[in-house]
GROMACS .gro file of C-alpha atoms in nm:
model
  222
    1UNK     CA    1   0.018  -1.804   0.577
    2UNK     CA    2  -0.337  -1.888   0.624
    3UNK     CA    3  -0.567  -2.067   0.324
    4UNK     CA    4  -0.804  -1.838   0.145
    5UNK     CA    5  -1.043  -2.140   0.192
    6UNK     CA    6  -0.979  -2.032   0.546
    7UNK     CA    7  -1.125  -1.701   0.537
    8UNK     CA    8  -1.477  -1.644   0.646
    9UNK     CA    9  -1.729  -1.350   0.662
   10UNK     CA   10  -1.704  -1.080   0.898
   11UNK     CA   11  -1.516  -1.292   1.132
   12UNK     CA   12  -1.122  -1.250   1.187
   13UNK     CA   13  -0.858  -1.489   1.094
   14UNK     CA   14  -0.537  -1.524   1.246
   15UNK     CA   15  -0.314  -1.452   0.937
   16UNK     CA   16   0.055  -1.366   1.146
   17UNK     CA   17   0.168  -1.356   1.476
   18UNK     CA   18   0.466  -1.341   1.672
   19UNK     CA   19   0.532  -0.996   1.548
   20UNK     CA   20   0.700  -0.691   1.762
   21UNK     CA   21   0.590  -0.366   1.753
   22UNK     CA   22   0.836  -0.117   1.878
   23UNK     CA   23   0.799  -0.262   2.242
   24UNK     CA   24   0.427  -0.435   2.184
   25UNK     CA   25   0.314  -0.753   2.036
   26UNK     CA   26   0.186  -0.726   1.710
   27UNK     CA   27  -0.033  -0.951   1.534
   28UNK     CA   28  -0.194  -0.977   1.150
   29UNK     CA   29  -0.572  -1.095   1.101
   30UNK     CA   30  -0.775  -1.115   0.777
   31UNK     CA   31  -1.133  -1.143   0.694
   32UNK     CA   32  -1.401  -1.091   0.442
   33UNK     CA   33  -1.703  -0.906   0.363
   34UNK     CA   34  -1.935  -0.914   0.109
   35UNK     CA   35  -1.914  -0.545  -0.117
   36UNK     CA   36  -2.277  -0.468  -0.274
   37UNK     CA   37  -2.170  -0.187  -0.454
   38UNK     CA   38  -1.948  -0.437  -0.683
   39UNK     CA   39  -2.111  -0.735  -0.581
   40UNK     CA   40  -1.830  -0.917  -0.532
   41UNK     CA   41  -1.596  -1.010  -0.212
   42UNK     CA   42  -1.350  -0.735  -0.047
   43UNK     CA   43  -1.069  -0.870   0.212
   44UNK     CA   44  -0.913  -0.691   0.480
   45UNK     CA   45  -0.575  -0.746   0.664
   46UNK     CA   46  -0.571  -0.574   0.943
   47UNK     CA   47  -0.291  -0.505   1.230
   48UNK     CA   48  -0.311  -0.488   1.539
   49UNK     CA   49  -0.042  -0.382   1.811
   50UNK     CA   50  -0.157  -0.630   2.138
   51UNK     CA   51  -0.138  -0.367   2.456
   52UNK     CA   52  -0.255  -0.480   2.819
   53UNK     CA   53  -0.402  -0.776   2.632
   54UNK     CA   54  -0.592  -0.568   2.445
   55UNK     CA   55  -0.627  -0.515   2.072
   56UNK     CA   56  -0.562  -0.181   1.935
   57UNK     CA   57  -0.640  -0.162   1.544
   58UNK     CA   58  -0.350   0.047   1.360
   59UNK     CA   59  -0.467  -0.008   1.024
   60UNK     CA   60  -0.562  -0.211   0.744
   61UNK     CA   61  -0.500  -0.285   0.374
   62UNK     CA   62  -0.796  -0.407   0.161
   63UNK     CA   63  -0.847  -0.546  -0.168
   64UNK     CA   64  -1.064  -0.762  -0.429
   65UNK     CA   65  -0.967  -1.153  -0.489
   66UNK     CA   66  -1.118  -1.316  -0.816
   67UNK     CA   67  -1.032  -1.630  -0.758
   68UNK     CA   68  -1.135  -1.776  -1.129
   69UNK     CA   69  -0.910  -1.495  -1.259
   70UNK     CA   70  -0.627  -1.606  -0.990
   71UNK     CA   71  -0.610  -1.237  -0.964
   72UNK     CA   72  -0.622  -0.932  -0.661
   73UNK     CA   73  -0.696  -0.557  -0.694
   74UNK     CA   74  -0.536  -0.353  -0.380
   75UNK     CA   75  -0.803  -0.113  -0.363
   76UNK     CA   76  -0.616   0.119  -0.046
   77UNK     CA   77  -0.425   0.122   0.240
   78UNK     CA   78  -0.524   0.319   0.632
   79UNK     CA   79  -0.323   0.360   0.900
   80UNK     CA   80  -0.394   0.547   1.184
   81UNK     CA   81  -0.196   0.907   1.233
   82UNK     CA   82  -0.017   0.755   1.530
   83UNK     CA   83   0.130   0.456   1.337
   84UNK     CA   84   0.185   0.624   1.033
   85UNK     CA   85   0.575   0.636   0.895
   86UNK     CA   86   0.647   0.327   1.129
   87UNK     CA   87   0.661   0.068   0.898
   88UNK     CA   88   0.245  -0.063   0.942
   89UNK     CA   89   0.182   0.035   0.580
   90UNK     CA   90   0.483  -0.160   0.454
   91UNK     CA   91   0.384  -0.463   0.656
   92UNK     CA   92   0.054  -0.466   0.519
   93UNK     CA   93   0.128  -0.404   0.179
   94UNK     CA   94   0.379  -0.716   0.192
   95UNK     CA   95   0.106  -0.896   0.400
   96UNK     CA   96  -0.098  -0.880   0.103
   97UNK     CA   97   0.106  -1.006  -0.147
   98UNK     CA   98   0.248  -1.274   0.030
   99UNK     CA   99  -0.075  -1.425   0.126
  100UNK     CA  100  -0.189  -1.348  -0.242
  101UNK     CA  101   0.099  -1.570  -0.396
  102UNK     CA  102   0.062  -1.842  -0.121
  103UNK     CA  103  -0.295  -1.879  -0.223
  104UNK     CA  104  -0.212  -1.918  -0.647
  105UNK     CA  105  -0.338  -1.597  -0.656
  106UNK     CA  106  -0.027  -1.437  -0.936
  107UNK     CA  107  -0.220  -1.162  -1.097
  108UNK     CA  108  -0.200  -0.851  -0.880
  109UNK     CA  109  -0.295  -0.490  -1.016
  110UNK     CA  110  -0.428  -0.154  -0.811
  111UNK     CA  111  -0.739  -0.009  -0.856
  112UNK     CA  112  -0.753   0.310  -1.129
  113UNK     CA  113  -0.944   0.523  -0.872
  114UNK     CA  114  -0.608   0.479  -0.631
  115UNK     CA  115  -0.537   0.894  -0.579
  116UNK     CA  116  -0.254   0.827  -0.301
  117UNK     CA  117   0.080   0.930  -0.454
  118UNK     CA  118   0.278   0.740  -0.205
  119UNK     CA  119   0.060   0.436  -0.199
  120UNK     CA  120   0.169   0.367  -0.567
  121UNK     CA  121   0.535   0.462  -0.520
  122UNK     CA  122   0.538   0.166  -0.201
  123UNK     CA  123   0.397  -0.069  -0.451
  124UNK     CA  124   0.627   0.036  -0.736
  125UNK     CA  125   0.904  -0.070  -0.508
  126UNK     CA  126   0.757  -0.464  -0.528
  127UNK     CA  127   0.794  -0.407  -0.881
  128UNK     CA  128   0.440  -0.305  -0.983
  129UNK     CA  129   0.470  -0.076  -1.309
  130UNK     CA  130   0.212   0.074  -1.590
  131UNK     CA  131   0.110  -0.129  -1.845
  132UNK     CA  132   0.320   0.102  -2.091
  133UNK     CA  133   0.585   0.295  -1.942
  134UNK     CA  134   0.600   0.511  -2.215
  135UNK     CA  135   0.292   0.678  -2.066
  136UNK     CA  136   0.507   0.871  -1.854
  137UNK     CA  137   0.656   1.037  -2.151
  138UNK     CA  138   0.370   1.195  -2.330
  139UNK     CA  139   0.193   1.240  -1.966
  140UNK     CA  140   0.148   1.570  -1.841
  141UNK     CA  141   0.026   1.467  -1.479
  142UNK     CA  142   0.372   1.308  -1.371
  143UNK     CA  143   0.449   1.320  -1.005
  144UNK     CA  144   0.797   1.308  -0.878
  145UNK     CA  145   0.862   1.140  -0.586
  146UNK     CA  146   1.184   1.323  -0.453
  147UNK     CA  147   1.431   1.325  -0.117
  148UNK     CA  148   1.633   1.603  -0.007
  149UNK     CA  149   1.991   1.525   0.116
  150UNK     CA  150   2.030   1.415   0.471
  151UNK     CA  151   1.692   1.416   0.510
  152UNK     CA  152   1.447   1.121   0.529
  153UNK     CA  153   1.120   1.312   0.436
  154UNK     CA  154   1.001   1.256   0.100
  155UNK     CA  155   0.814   1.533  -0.125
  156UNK     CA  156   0.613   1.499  -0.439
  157UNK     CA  157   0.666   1.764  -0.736
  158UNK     CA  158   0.406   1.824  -0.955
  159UNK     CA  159   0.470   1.876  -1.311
  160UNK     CA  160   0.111   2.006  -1.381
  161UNK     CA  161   0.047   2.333  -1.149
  162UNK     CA  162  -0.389   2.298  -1.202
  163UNK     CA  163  -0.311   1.930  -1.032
  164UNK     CA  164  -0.091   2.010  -0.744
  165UNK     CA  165  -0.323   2.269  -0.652
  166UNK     CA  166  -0.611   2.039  -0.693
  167UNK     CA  167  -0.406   1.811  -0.484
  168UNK     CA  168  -0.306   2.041  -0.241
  169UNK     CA  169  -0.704   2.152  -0.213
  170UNK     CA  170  -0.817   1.774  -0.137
  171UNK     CA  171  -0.856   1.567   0.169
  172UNK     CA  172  -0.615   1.331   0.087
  173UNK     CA  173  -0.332   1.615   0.124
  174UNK     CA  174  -0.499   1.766   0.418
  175UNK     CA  175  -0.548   1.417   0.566
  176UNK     CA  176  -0.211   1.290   0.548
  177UNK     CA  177   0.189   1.388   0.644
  178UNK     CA  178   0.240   1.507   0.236
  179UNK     CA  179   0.536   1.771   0.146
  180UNK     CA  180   0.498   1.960  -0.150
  181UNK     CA  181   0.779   2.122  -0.334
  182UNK     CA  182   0.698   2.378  -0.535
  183UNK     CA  183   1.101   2.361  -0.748
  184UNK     CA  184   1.320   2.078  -0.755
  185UNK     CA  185   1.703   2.253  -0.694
  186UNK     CA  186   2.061   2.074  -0.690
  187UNK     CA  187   2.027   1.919  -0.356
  188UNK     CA  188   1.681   1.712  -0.450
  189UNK     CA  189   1.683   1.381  -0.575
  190UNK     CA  190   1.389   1.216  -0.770
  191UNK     CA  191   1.331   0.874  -0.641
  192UNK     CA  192   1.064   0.775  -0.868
  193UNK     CA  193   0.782   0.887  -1.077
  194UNK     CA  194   0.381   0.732  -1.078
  195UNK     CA  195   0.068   0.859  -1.240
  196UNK     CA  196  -0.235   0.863  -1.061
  197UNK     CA  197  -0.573   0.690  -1.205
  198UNK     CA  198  -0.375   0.422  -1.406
  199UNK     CA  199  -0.355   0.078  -1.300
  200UNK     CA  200  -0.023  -0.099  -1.199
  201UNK     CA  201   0.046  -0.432  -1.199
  202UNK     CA  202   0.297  -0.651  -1.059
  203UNK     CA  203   0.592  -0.726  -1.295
  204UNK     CA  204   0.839  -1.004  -1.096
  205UNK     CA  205   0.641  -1.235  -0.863
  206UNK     CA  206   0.942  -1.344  -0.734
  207UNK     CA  207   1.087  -1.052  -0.655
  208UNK     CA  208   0.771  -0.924  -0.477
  209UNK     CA  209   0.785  -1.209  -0.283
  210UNK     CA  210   1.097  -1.210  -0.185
  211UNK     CA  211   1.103  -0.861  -0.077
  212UNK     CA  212   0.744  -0.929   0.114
  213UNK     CA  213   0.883  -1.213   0.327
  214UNK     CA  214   1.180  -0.994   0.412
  215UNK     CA  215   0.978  -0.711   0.532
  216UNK     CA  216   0.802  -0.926   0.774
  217UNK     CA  217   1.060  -1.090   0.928
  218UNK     CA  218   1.204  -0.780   1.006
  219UNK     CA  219   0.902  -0.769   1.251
  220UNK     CA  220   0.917  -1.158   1.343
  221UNK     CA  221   1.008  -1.227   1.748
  222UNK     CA  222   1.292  -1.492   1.782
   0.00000   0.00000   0.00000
C-alpha cells in the first residue's frame, strides 16, 4: 500500500494494481481533496476496470483521515448500477481499511448521517459494532438484514412500519437493488441487525485486516 504522505490533491495515486476484473484489468487509485463544508481533507479510492486501455470508473469509497487523531470516518460508498453486486463495494471497503491500518491510522468509525442499510451491514462484517449494543434492545428503528433459503438476495425488515415506508419513499431505495419484506416466515433467516444514524466503529483491527487483505487477493493476478 501506498504512504498517506504520498497522497496529493486532486491528482490520482496508484494505490493497487494487478487486479482482475471478471475478464478486465482492474486497478485501485486514491487521492485527496480539500472539503470546505468541514474544512478538513476527504480521500477517495476509486476503481477502475482498464478496457481498450482505457479507464472506466466503477466506483469509489470516500472518507475523512485526522491524522493527529490517527483516526478515519467512511463517510459512503458508489458504485455504478453495472458493477453493483460484483464484489467493487467489498474491494473498496477493504481498500480502505487496509490502507488506513498501513498508514497508523487504528481508529475507524462511519459517519452518523450513513442512511445505507447495507453499507453498515458490509462494515459490520469487519467487525465494526455500536458503541453500546444494548441500543438495539430498547431501539425501535431495528433493521433486519435477512436471506431466504436457496436464494442469494438479501432483504431488510423493518420493525418500525412509519420508517420502512419512509424508506421505501426515499431515493436511496429507489436508487438502489433493495428488497423489502413486509413478514419474516419460517424459511427467512436474519443475518444481522444495524441502526441507521449511529456511528460504528471498528472493534478487532486485526481481524479487519485480515479479512481486508483476503478480499483483495481474491482479485490479485498471479
Amino acid at each position: 500500500m501506498q504512504s498517506i504522505e504520498k497522497v496529493e490533491y486532486n491528482r490520482k495515486l496508484l494505490l493497487l494494481k494487478d487486479l482482475v476484473y471478471i475478464d478486465c484489468n482492474q486497478r485501485l487509485y486514491i487521492e485527496k481533496s480539500f472539503c470546505k463544508q468541514t474544512n478538513s481533507d476527504q480521500y477517495f479510492i476509486k476503481a477502475y476496470k482498464l478496457e481498450n486501455d482505457c479507464l472506466i470508473c466503477q466506483g469509489y469509497i470516500y472518507f475523512y483521515i485526522d491524522k493527529g487523531n490517527k483516526s478515519s470516518t467512511y463517510i459512503g460508498t458508489k458504485v455504478k448500477e453495472e458493477y453493483r453486486n460484483k464484489g467493487v463495494a467489498s474491494l473498496l471497503t477493504s481498500s480502505w481499511i487496509k490502507f488506513c491500518l498501513d498508514n497508523g491510522i487504528y481508529n475507524l468509525n462511519t459517519n452518523k448521517k450513513q442512511r445505507k442499510p447495507f453499507l453498515l451491514y458490509t462494515l459490520k462484517t469487519y467487525s465494526f459494532e455500536l458503541d453500546d449494543v444494548n441500543k438495539y434492545a430498547y431501539s425501535k428503528f431495528n433493521i433486519h438484514i435477512c436471506k431466504k433459503e436457496d436464494e442469494l438476495t438479501k432483504y431488510l425488515f423493518f420493525e418500525n412500519l412509519r420508517q420502512k415506508e419512509n424508506f421505501m419513499s426515499g431515493k436511496i431505495y429507489s436508487s438502489d437493488n433493495y428488497k423489502v419484506l413486509d413478514e419474516i416466515d419460517q424459511n427467512t433467516r436474519k443475518l444481522d441487525t444495524i441502526l441507521l444514524s449511529n456511528i460504528y466503529y471498528v472493534q478487532d483491527n486485526d481481524f479487519a485486516y485480515d479479512k481486508s487483505a483476503k478480499v483483495i487477493d481474491r482479485y490479485r493476478s498471479y
